[in-house]
Short mmCIF file of C-alpha atoms in Angstrom, two decimals:
data_model
loop_
_atom_site.label_atom_id
_atom_site.label_comp_id
_atom_site.label_asym_id
_atom_site.label_seq_id
_atom_site.Cartn_x
_atom_site.Cartn_y
_atom_site.Cartn_z
CA MET O 1 20.33 46.57 -16.49
CA ASP O 2 24.06 46.09 -16.29
CA ASN O 3 25.40 44.15 -13.33
CA GLY O 4 28.46 46.41 -13.33
CA GLU O 5 26.42 49.36 -12.09
CA GLU O 6 28.04 51.44 -9.40
CA ARG O 7 26.47 50.82 -6.01
CA THR O 8 25.65 53.76 -3.83
CA PRO O 9 28.39 53.92 -1.22
CA GLU O 10 27.65 54.23 2.47
CA LEU O 11 27.81 57.94 3.15
CA THR O 12 26.85 58.43 6.78
CA THR O 13 29.67 60.55 8.19
CA LEU O 14 30.79 63.98 7.09
CA GLN O 15 34.24 62.58 6.34
CA GLN O 16 32.78 59.87 4.05
CA LYS O 17 30.65 62.42 2.21
CA VAL O 18 33.54 64.84 1.68
CA GLU O 19 35.92 62.07 0.57
CA TYR O 20 33.28 60.84 -1.89
CA MET O 21 32.78 64.33 -3.29
CA VAL O 22 36.53 64.88 -3.65
CA GLU O 23 36.81 61.61 -5.55
CA LYS O 24 33.86 62.35 -7.85
CA THR O 25 34.44 66.07 -8.34
CA PHE O 26 38.20 65.88 -8.88
CA PRO O 27 38.77 62.34 -10.24
CA GLY O 28 42.41 61.29 -10.17
CA GLU O 29 43.52 64.54 -8.54
CA LYS O 30 44.98 65.15 -5.09
CA ILE O 31 43.16 68.18 -3.73
CA SER O 32 44.75 69.97 -0.80
CA GLY O 33 42.83 71.90 1.83
CA ARG O 34 44.34 75.10 0.48
CA VAL O 35 43.24 74.42 -3.11
CA PHE O 36 39.70 73.62 -1.98
CA ALA O 37 39.53 76.66 0.31
CA ASP O 38 40.65 78.85 -2.61
CA LEU O 39 37.96 77.31 -4.82
CA VAL O 40 35.29 78.03 -2.20
CA LYS O 41 36.53 81.62 -1.92
CA GLU O 42 36.45 82.06 -5.74
CA ARG O 43 32.82 80.93 -5.70
CA GLY O 44 31.84 83.39 -2.99
CA GLY O 45 32.11 81.26 0.15
CA SER O 46 34.49 81.03 3.05
CA LEU O 47 36.29 77.97 4.43
CA SER O 48 39.75 77.71 5.95
CA HIS O 49 42.13 75.18 4.47
CA SER O 50 42.93 73.74 7.90
CA TYR O 51 39.24 73.23 8.69
CA PHE O 52 38.74 71.40 5.40
CA SER O 53 41.79 69.23 6.13
CA ASN O 54 40.37 68.46 9.58
CA ILE O 55 37.09 67.37 7.98
CA LEU O 56 38.97 65.02 5.66
CA ALA O 57 40.91 63.66 8.64
CA GLY O 58 37.66 62.95 10.51
CA LYS O 59 38.48 65.44 13.27
CA VAL O 60 35.40 67.56 12.53
CA THR O 61 32.09 65.74 12.80
CA ASN O 62 29.49 68.39 13.56
CA PRO O 63 30.28 71.66 11.75
CA SER O 64 28.05 74.71 11.59
CA GLU O 65 25.53 75.23 8.84
CA GLU O 66 27.83 77.90 7.38
CA ILE O 67 30.62 75.33 6.96
CA LEU O 68 28.19 72.92 5.29
CA LYS O 69 27.12 75.69 2.93
CA ALA O 70 30.78 76.39 2.11
CA LEU O 71 31.29 72.70 1.29
CA GLY O 72 28.24 72.83 -0.97
CA ILE O 73 29.63 75.89 -2.75
CA GLY O 74 33.01 74.25 -3.24
CA PHE O 75 31.62 71.02 -4.63
CA GLY O 76 28.72 72.61 -6.49
CA VAL O 77 26.05 70.56 -4.72
CA ASP O 78 23.18 71.22 -2.35
CA TRP O 79 24.75 71.91 1.06
CA ARG O 80 22.18 69.67 2.74
CA PHE O 81 24.05 66.70 1.26
CA PHE O 82 26.55 67.13 4.11
CA LYS O 83 23.97 67.21 6.93
CA ASP O 84 23.43 64.22 9.18
CA GLU O 85 20.70 61.92 7.91
CA SER O 86 20.46 63.92 4.71
CA GLU O 87 17.72 63.05 2.27
CA VAL O 88 19.75 64.76 -0.43
CA VAL O 89 22.58 62.20 -0.40
CA ASP O 90 20.86 59.72 -2.70
CA ASP O 91 19.91 62.48 -5.14
CA VAL O 92 23.45 63.82 -5.33
CA VAL O 93 24.97 60.34 -5.73
CA ALA O 94 22.46 59.47 -8.46
CA GLY O 95 23.20 62.73 -10.26
CA LEU O 96 26.94 62.10 -10.16
CA GLN O 97 26.45 58.55 -11.44
CA PHE O 98 24.27 59.89 -14.25
CA LEU O 99 26.91 62.44 -15.25
CA ALA O 100 29.66 59.82 -15.20
CA LYS O 101 27.64 57.54 -17.47
CA ARG O 102 26.88 60.42 -19.84
CA ARG O 103 30.59 61.20 -20.09
CA THR O 104 31.48 57.60 -20.90
CA GLY O 105 28.63 57.23 -23.39
CA GLU O 106 26.80 54.58 -21.38
CA ILE O 107 23.74 56.85 -21.41
CA SER O 108 22.92 58.39 -24.75
CA GLY O 109 19.33 59.44 -24.18
CA LEU O 110 16.47 59.48 -21.73
CA ALA O 111 13.08 57.83 -21.54
CA GLY O 112 10.41 59.09 -19.16
CA ARG O 113 9.23 56.04 -17.25
CA GLY O 114 7.27 56.28 -14.05
CA ILE O 115 6.70 59.99 -14.41
CA ASP O 116 3.52 61.18 -12.73
CA ASP O 117 1.01 63.63 -14.18
CA ASP O 118 3.24 66.58 -13.24
CA GLY O 119 6.18 65.20 -15.24
CA LEU O 120 9.78 65.95 -14.33
CA ASP O 121 10.63 68.79 -12.01
CA PRO O 122 11.32 71.77 -14.34
CA GLU O 123 14.83 72.35 -12.98
CA LEU O 124 15.74 68.69 -13.39
CA LEU O 125 14.33 68.59 -16.89
CA GLN O 126 16.25 71.73 -17.86
CA PHE O 127 19.47 70.24 -16.46
CA VAL O 128 19.01 66.96 -18.33
CA LEU O 129 18.19 68.77 -21.54
CA SER O 130 21.27 70.96 -21.24
CA LEU O 131 23.41 67.83 -20.87
CA LEU O 132 21.86 66.27 -23.93
CA GLU O 133 22.22 69.47 -25.95
CA ASP O 134 25.88 69.78 -24.95
CA LYS O 135 26.61 66.21 -26.04
CA ASP O 136 24.66 66.53 -29.28
CA SER O 137 26.31 69.82 -30.21
CA LYS O 138 29.75 68.31 -29.58
CA ASP O 139 28.82 65.28 -31.72
CA GLY O 140 27.39 67.51 -34.46
CA ARG O 141 24.00 65.82 -34.17
CA ASP O 142 20.57 67.22 -34.82
CA ASN O 143 18.05 64.84 -33.32
CA GLY O 144 15.10 66.61 -34.89
CA PRO O 145 11.57 66.99 -33.55
CA GLU O 146 11.09 63.30 -32.75
CA ALA O 147 13.61 63.70 -29.93
CA ALA O 148 11.69 66.61 -28.43
CA PRO O 149 11.46 66.52 -24.64
CA GLY O 150 8.17 65.81 -22.99
CA ARG O 151 6.92 63.66 -25.85
CA GLN O 152 5.44 60.53 -24.44
CA PRO O 153 3.37 57.89 -26.21
CA GLY O 154 -0.30 58.68 -25.81
#
């Protein structure tokens, strides 16, 4: 393992979670409340730009479930990530770290270690495979049958 691995940040407040998602979803960009509200609207949700700005400012700490769902729509993550004491936080952070490492080339493939008899969740497996296929098609690679998913040493 690399000692330079990104540590999971402390994400306990709504403000911390939204700031983290802004940073990871729009790296290097300054996203205004209006831009984010428009994005949520384009994706079928509803969130006012001033409410989003108030969340970022820490003025809103306990929004309705509908607001949390709008945040999820805007960031493209499970809305439960934004709930207090969310069990989804670690999953979302890990997924974002995985994607970042795939983009930089730090992760070039997957090995199934510690998988129980049921294997990977089908949705997770499909997502991972789509990422690998996207990368391979961009690289012009054909990894052949030996790279087939689900193959584990007997």
